[in-house]
Each structure stands twice: as C-alpha cells, then as structure tokens.
Coordinates of N, CA, C and O in Angstrom, one line a residue:
X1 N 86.2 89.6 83.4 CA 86.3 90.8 82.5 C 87.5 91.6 82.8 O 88.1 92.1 81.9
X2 N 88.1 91.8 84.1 CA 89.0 92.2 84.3 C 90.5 91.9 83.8 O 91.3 92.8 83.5
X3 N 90.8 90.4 83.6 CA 91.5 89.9 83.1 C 91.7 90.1 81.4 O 92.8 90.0 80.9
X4 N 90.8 90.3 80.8 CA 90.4 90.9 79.6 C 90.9 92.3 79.4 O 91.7 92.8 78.6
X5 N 90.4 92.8 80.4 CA 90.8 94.6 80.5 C 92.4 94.8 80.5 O 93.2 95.4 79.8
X6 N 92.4 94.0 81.7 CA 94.5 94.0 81.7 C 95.2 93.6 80.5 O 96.2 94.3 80.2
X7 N 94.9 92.7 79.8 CA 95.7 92.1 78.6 C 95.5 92.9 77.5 O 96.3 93.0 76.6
X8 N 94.0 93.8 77.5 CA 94.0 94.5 76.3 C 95.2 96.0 77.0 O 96.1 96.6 76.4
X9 N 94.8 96.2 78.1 CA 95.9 97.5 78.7 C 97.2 97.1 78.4 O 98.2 97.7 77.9
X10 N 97.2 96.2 78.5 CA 99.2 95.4 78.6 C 99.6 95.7 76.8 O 100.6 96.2 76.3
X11 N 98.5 95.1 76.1 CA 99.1 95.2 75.2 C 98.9 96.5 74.1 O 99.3 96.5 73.0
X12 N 98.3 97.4 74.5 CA 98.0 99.1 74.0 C 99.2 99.6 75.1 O 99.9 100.5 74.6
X13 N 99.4 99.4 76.2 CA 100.8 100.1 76.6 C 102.4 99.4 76.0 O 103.5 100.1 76.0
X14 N 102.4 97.8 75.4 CA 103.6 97.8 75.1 C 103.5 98.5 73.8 O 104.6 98.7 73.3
X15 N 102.5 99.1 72.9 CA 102.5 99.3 71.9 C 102.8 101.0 71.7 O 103.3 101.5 70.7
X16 N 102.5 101.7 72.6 CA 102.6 103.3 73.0 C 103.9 103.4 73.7 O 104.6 104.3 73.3
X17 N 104.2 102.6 74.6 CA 105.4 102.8 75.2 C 105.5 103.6 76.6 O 106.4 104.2 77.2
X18 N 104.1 103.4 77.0 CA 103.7 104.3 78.3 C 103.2 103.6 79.5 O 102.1 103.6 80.0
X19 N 104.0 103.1 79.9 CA 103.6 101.9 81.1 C 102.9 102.3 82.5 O 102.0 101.7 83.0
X20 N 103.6 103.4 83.0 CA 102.8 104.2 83.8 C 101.2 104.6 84.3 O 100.5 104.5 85.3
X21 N 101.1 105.4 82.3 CA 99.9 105.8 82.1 C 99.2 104.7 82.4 O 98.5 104.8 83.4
X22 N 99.3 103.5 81.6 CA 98.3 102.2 81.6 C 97.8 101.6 83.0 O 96.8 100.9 83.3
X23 N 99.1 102.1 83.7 CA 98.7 101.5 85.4 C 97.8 102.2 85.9 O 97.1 101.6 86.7
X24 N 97.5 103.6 85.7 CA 97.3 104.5 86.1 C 95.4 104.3 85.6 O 94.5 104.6 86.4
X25 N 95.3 103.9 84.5 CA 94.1 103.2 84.2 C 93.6 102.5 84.7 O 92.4 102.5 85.1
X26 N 94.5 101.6 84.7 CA 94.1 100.2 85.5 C 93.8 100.6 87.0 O 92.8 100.0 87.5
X27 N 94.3 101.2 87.5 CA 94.1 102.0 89.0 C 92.8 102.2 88.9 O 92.2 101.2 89.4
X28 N 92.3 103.2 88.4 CA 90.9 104.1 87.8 C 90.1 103.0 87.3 O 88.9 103.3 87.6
X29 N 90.2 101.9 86.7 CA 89.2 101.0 86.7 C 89.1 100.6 87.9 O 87.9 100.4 88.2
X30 N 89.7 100.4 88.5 CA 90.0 99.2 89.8 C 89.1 100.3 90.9 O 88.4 99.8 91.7
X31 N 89.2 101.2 91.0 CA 88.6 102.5 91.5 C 87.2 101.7 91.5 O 86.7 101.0 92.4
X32 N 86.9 102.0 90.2 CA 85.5 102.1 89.8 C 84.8 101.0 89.7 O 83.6 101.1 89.3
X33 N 85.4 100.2 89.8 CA 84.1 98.5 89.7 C 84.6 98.0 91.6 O 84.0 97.1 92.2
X34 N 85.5 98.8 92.1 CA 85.7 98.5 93.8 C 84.1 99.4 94.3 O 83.3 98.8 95.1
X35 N 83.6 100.8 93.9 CA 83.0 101.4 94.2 C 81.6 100.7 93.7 O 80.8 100.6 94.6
X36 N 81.3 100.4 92.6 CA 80.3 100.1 92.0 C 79.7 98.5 91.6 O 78.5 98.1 91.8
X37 N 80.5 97.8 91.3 CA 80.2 96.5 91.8 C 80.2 96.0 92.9 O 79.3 95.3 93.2
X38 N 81.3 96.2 93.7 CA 81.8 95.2 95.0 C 81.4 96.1 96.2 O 81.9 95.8 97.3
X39 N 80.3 97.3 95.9 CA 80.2 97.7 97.0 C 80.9 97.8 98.1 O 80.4 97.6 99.2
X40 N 82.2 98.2 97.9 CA 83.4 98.7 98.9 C 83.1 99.8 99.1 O 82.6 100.4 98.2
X41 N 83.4 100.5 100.7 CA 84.0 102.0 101.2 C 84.5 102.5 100.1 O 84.7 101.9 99.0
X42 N 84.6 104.0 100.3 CA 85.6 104.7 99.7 C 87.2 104.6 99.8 O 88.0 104.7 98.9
X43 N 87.4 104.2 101.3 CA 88.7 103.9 101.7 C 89.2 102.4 100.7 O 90.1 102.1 99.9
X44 N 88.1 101.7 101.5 CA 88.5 100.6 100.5 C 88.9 100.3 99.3 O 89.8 99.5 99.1
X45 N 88.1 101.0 98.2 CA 88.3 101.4 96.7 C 89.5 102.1 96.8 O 90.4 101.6 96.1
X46 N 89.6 102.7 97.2 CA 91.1 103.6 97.2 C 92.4 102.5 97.3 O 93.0 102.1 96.3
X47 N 92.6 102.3 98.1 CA 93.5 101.1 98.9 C 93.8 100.3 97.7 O 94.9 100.2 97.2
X48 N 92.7 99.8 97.3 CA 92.7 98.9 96.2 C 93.5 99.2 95.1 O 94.5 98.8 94.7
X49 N 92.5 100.2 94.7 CA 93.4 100.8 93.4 C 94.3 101.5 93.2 O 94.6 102.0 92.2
X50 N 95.0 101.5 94.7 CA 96.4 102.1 94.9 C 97.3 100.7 95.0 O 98.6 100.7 95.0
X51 N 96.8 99.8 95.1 CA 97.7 98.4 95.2 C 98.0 97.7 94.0 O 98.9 96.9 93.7
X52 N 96.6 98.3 93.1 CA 96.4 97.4 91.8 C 97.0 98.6 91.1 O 97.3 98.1 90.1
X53 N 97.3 99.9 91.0 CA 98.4 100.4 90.2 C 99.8 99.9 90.7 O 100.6 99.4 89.9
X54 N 100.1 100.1 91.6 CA 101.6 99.6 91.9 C 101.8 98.2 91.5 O 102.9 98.1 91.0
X55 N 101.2 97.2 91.5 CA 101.1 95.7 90.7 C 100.9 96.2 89.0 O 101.9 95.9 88.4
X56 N 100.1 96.8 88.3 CA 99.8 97.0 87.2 C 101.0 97.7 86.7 O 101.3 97.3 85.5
X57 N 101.7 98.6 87.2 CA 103.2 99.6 87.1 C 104.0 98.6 86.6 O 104.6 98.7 85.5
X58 N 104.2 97.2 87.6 CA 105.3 96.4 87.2 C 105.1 95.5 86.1 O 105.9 95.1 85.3
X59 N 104.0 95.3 86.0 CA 102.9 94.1 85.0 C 103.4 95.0 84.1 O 104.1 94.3 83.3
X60 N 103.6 96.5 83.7 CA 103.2 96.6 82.5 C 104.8 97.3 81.8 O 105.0 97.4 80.6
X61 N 105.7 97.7 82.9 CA 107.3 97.6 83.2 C 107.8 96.4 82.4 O 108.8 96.4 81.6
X62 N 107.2 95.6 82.6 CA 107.9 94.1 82.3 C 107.9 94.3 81.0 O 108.8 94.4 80.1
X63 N 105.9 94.4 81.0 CA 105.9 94.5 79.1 C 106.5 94.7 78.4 O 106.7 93.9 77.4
X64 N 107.2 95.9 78.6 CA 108.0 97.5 77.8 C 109.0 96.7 78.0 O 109.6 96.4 76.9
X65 N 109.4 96.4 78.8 CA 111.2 96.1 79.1 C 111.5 94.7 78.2 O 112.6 94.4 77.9
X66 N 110.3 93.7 77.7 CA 110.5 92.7 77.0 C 110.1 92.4 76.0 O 109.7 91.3 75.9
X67 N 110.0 93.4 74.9 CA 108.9 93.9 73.9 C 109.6 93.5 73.0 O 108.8 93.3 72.1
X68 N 110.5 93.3 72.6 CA 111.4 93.0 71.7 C 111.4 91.4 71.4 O 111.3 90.9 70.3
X69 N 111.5 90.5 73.0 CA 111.4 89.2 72.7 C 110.1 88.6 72.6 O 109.6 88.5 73.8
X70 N 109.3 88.2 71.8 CA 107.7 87.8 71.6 C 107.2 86.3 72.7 O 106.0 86.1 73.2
X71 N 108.4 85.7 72.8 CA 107.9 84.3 73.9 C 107.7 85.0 75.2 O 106.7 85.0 75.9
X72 N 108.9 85.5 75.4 CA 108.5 86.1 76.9 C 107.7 86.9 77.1 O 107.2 86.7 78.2
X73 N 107.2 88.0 76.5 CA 106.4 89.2 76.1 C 105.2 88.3 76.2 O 104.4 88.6 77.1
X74 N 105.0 87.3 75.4 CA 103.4 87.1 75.2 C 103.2 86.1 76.7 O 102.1 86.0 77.2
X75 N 104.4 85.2 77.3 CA 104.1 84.5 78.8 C 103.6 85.6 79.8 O 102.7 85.5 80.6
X76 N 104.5 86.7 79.7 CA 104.0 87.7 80.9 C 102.7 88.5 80.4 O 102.0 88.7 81.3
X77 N 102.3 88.8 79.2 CA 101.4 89.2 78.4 C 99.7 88.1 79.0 O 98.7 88.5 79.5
X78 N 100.1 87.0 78.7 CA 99.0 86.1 79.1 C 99.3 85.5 80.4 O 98.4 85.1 81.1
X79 N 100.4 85.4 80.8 CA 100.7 84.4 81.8 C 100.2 84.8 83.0 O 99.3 84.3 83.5
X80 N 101.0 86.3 83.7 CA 100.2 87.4 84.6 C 98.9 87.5 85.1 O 98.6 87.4 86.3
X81 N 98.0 87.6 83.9 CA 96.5 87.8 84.4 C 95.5 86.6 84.5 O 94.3 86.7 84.7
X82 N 96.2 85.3 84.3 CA 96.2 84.2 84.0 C 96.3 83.7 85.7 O 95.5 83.1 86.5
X83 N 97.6 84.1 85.8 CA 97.8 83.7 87.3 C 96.8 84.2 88.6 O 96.2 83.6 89.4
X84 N 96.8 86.0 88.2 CA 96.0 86.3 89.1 C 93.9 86.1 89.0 O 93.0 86.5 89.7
X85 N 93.9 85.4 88.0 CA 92.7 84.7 87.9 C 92.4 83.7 88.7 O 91.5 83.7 89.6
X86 N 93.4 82.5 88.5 CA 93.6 81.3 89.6 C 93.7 81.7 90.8 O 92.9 81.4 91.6
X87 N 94.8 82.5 91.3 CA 94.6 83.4 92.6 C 93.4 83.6 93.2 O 93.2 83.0 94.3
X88 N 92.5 84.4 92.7 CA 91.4 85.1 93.2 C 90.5 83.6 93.4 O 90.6 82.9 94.4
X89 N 90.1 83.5 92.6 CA 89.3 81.9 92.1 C 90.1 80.9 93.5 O 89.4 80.3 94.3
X90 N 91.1 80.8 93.5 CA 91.8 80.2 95.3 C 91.4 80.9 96.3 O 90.9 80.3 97.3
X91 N 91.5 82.0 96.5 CA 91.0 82.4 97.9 C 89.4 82.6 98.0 O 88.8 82.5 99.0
X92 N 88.9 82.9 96.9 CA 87.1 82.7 96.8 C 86.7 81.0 97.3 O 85.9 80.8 98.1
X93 N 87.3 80.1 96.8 CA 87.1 78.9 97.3 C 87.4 78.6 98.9 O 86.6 77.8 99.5
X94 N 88.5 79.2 99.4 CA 88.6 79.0 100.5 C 88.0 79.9 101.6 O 88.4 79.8 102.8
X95 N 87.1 80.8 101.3 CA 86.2 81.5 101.6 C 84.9 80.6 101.5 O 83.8 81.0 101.8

C-alpha cells in the first residue's frame, strides 16, 4: 500500500510543483502506520519518518526536476518505489 501511496504523492507533487510539501506527507504517513501498524516507539516512528522525508524530498526533487521528459519521469515515477519494494521484500527474507 505504501508503494501506491508514493506514486500517487509523486505524481500530485510533479503536478503542483511542491516537492517538499509531498515529502512532508509522506513523512506524516510514515509517522503514522510506524506508530500504528508496526507497533514502533515513539522514537522509532520519528527516526523513521525523518529518514523517509529526506529520501521522499529527493524522490520527489527528481520528479519536478524531470517533468518535462515523460521516459525518465515515468522510470523514476514507477521505477523508485518499485525498487524500494524489492528492497524491503530482500531484507524481510533474510530475516
């Protein structure tokens, strides 16, 4: 679901032109399913969604910055949350 969340954020911020803001969401989600699903600390939720806005900042940097060209736009657009799917899904396995 997350991965869903990001691509719909990614592509309502290249469309506003507010990349920040969008991170800044994605932070505040990431907050909120750390606290409420995953049963993390407070600390921990924090951490998190201070990691996943500074990743989400650039993720969505890129967007804006490549909005003009549609190949590359839609690779980092899908490709990004795509990656960090396989990611997670790799270190869950090796857990």
């Amino acid at each position: 679901m997350g991965v869903l969340v990001l691509i719909f954020l990614g592509w309502t911020a290249s469309q506003f032109g507010r990349p920040f803001l969008f991170a800044g969401l994605w932070g505040l989600f990431a907050f909120v399913t750390g606290i409420a699903l995953q049963d993390a600390g407070l600390i921990a939720a924090l951490i998190q969604s201070v990691v996943a806005f500074i990743l989400a900042a650039a993720y969505f940097w890129l967007l804006d910055r490549f909005s003009d060209q549609i190949l590359i736009w839609l690779a980092i657009l899908i490709g990004v949350p795509a990656l960090m799917f396989v990611f997670q899904l790799q270190l869950l396995a090796r857990l």
